[in-house]
Short mmCIF file of C-alpha atoms and ligand atoms in Angstrom, two decimals:
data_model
loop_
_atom_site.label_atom_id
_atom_site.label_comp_id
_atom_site.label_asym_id
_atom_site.label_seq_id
_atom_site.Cartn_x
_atom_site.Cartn_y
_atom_site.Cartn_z
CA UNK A 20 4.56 31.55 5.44
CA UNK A 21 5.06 27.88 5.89
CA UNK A 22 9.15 27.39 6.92
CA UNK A 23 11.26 24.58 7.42
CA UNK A 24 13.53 24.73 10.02
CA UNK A 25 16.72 22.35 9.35
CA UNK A 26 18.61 21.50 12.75
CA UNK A 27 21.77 19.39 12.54
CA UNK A 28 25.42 19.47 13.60
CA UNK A 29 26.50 20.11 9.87
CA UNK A 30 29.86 18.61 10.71
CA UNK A 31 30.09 19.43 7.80
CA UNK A 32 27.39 20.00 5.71
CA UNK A 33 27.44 17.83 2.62
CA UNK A 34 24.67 17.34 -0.60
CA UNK A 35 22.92 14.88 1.42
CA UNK A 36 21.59 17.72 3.43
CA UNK A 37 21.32 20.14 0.66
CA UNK A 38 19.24 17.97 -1.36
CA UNK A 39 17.04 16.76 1.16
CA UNK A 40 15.91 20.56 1.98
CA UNK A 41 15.75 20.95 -1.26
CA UNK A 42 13.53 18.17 -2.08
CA UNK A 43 11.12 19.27 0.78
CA UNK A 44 11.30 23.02 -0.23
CA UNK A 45 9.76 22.42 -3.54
CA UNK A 46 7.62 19.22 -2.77
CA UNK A 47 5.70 20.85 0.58
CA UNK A 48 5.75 24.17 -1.12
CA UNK A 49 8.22 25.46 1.74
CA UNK A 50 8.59 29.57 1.84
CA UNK A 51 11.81 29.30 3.10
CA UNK A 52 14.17 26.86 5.10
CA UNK A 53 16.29 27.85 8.04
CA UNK A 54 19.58 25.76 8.59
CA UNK A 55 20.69 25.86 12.27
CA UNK A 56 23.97 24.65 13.38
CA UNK A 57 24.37 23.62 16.27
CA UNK A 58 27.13 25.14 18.90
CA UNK A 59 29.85 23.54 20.86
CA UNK A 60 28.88 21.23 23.30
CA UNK A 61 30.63 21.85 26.61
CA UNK A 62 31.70 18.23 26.50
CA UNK A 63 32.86 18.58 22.66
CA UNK A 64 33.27 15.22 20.87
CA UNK A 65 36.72 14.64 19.14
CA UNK A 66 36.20 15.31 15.27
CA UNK A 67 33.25 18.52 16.47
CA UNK A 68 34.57 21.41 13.58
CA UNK A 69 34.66 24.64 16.34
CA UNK A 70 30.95 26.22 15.30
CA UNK A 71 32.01 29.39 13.86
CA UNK A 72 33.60 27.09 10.96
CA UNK A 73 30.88 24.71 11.07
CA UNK A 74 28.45 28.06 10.73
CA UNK A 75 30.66 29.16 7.65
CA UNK A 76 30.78 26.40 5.95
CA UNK A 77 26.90 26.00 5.91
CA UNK A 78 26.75 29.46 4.80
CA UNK A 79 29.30 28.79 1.68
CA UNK A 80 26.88 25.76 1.25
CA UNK A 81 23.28 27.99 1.08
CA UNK A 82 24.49 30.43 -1.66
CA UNK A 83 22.88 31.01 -4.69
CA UNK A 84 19.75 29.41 -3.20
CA UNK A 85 17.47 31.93 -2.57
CA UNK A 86 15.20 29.79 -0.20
CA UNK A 87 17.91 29.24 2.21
CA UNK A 88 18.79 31.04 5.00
CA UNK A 89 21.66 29.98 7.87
CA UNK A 90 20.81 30.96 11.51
CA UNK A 91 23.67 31.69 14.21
CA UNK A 92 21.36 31.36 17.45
CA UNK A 93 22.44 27.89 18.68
CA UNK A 94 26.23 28.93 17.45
CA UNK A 95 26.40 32.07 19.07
CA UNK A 96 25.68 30.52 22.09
CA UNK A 97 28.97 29.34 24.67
CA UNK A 98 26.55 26.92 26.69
CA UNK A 99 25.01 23.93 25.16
CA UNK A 100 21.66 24.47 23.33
CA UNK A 101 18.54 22.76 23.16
CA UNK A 102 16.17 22.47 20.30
CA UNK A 103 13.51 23.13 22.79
CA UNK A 104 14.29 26.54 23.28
CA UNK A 105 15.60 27.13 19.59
CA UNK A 106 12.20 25.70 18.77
CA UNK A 107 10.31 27.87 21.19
CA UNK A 108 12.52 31.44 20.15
CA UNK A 109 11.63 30.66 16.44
CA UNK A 110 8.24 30.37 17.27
CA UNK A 111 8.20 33.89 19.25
CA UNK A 112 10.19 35.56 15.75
CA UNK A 113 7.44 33.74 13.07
CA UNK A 114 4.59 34.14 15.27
CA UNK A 115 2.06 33.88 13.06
CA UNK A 116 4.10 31.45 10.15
CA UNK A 117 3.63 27.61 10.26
CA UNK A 118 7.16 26.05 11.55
CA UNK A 119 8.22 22.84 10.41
CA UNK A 120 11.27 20.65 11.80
CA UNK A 121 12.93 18.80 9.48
CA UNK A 122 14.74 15.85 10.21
CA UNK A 123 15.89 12.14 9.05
CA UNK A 124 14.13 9.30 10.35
CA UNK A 125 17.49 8.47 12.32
CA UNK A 126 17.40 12.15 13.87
CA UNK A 127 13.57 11.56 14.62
CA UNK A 128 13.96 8.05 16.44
CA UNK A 129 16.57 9.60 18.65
CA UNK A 130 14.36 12.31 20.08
CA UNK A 131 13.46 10.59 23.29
CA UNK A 132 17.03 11.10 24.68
CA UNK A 133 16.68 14.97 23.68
CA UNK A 134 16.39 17.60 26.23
CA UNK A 135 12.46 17.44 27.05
CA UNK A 136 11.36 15.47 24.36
CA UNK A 137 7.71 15.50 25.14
CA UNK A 138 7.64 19.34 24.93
CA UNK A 139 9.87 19.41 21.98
CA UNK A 140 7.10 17.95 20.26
CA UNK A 141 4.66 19.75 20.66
CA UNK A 142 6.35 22.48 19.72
CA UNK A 143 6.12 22.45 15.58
CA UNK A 144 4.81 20.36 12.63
CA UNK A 145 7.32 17.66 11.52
CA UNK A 146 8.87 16.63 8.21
CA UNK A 147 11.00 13.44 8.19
CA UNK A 148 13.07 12.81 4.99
CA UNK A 149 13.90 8.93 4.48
CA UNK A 150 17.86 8.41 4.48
CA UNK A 151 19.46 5.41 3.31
CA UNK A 152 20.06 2.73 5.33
CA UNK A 153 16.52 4.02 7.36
CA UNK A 154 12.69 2.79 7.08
CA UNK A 155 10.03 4.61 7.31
CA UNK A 156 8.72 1.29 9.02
CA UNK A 157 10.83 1.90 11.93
CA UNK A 158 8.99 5.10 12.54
CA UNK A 159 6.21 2.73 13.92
CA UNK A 160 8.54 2.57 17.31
CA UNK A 161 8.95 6.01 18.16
CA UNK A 162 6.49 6.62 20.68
CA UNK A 163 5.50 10.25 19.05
CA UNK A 164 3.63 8.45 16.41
CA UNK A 165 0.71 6.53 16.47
CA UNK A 166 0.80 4.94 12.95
CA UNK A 167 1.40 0.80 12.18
CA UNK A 168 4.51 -0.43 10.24
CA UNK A 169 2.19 -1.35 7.21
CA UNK A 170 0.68 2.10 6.62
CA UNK A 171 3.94 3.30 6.31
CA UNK A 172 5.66 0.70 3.84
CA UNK A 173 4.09 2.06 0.61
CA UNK A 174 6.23 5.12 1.54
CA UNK A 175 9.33 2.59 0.92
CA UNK A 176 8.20 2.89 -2.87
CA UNK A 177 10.17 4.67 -4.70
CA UNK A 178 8.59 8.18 -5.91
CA UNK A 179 5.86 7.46 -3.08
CA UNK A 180 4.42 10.56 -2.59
CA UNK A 181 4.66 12.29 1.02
CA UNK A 182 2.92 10.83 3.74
CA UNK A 183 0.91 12.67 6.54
CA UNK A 184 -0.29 11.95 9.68
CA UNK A 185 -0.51 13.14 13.57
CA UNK A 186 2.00 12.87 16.34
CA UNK A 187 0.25 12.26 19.61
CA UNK A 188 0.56 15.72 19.87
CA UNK A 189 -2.03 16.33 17.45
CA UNK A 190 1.25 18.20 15.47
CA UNK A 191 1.29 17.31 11.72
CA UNK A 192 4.30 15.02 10.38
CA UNK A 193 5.13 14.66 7.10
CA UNK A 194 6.91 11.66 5.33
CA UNK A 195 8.87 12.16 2.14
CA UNK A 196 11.10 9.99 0.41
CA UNK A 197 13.57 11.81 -1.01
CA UNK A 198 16.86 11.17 -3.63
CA UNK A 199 18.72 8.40 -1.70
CA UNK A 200 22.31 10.04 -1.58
CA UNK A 201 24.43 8.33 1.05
CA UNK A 202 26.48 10.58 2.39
CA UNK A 203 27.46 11.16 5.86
CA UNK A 204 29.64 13.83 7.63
CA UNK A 205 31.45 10.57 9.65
CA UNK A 206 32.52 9.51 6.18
CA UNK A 207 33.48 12.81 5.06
CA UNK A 208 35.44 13.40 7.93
CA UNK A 209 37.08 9.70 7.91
CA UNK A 210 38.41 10.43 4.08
CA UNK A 211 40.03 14.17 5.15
CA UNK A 212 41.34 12.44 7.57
CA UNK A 213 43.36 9.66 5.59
CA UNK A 214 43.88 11.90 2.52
CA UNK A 215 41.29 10.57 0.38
CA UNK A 216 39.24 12.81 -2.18
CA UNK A 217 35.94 14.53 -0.55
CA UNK A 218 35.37 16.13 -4.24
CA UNK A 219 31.21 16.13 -5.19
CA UNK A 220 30.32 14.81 -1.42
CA UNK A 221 29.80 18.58 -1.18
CA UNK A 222 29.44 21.88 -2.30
CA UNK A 223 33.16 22.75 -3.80
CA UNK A 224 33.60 26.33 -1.66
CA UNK A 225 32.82 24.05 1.53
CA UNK A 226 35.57 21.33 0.62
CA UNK A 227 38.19 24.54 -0.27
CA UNK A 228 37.49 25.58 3.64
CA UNK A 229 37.82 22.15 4.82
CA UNK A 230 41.39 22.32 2.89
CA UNK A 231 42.68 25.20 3.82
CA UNK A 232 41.70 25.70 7.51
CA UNK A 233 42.70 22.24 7.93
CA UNK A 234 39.70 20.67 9.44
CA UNK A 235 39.09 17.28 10.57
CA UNK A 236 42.73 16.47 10.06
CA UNK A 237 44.60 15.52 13.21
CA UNK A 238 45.66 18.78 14.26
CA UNK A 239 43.24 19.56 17.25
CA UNK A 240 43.35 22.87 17.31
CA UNK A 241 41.34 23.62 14.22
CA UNK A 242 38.48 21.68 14.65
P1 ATP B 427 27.30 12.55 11.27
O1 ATP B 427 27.76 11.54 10.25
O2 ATP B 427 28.41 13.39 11.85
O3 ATP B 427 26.43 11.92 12.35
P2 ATP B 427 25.20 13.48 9.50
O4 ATP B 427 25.71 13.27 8.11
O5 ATP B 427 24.20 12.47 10.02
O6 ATP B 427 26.40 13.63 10.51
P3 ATP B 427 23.87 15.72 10.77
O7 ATP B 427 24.35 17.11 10.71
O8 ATP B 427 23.97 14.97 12.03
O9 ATP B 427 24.60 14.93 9.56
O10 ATP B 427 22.39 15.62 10.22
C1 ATP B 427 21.42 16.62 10.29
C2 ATP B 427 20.14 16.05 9.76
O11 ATP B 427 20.28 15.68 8.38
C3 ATP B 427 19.65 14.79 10.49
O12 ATP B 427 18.26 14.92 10.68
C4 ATP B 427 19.97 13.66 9.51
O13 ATP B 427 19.03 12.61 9.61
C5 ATP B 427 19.84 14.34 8.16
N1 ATP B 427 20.73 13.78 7.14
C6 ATP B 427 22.07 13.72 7.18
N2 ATP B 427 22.57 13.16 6.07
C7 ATP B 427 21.52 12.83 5.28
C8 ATP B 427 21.39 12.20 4.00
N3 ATP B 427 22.45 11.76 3.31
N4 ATP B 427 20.13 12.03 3.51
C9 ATP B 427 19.06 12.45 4.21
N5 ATP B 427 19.12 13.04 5.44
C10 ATP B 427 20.31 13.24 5.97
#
């Protein structure tokens, strides 16, 4: 089976994500995709939902999609986790399947201040959805891949079709533009936060448990 494995904080999870995995599901032929939220960081940031609503909420967001699956490992966990070992568990359970990381080109740029970068990618294929305000050009500075800004601007076209080549790693990563929808979390969690309208940033069940455990409002003790 060839599976995508979707990291992110999902603070909360919004269409932006949704489509994205979507997108890659059907256009790389994906058997399944596996979102992982993250857990609580010992040193949680301000606006961080708790994980077990965080982990809720991306369930809400998954159903009725047969091809999606939510996975509690990093949630479960009280100590900080590492996509390193999530990476290197997964690949112990689907011994035998083809593992790919999904990420945005923001999320891929930053990996060099992740926990063992070098290792991490190694680890599993790579595909790297575009996300507005990001160029695939600027992929040509990470220091995982060895391809020049210009091979990688015809992937700026619009309906360019995915894009592969090899990290240093000799690990497969695949480029794919995908629908630009430009949506954050930040933003999500700014409007909450002054009362503004959330409505068709994301899946309707998530935005009713957003409401009514009061997340990402000012009272601490719910997020
Ligand atoms: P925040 O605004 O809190 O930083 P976020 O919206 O970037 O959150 P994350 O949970 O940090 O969401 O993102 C998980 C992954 O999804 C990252 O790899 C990120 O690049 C990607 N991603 C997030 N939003 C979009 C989007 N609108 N389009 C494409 N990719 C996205």
């Amino acid at each position: 089976m060839k599976i995508g494995i979707f990291g992110g904080t999902f603070n909360p999870v919004h269409f932006g994500h949704l489509r994205a995995a979507e997108e890659a599901r059907e256009k790389l032929s994906l058997d399944k995709v596996l979102f992982i939220p993250s857990g609580n960081p010992p040193l949680k940031t301000a606006d961080l939902a708790e994980a077990r609503h965080r982990l809720r909420m991306t369930q809400l967001a998954v159903q009725g999609n047969r091809a999606f699956e939510v996975l509690d490992m990093e949630c479960i966990r009280p100590e900080r986790s590492y996509t390193v070992d999530t990476l290197m568990s997964l690949q112990q359970i689907y011994a035998g399947d083809e593992l790919y990381f999904m990420l945005g080109i923001d999320a891929f740029l930053d990996i060099p201040n992740w926990w063992m970068p070098d290792r991490l990618v190694s680890l599993a294929n790579f595909i790297l959805f575009s996300r507005p305000g990001q160029r695939f050009t600027d992929l040509a500075s990470s220091p995982y891949l060895p391809v020049e800004a210009e091979a990688l601007s015809g992937l700026e076209r619009i309906g360019a079709g995915p894009f592969t080549a090899r990290l240093k790693t000799g690990k497969e990563v695949v480029m794919l533009q995908v629908t630009a929808l430009n949506i954050s979390s930040t933003d999500i969690r700014r409007r909450v936060k002054s009362g503004a309208s959330i409505k068709y940033l994301l899946p309707e069940q998530v935005e009713s448990f957003i409401i009514s455990n009061s997340l990402y409002t000012d009272d601490k003790k719910n997020n």
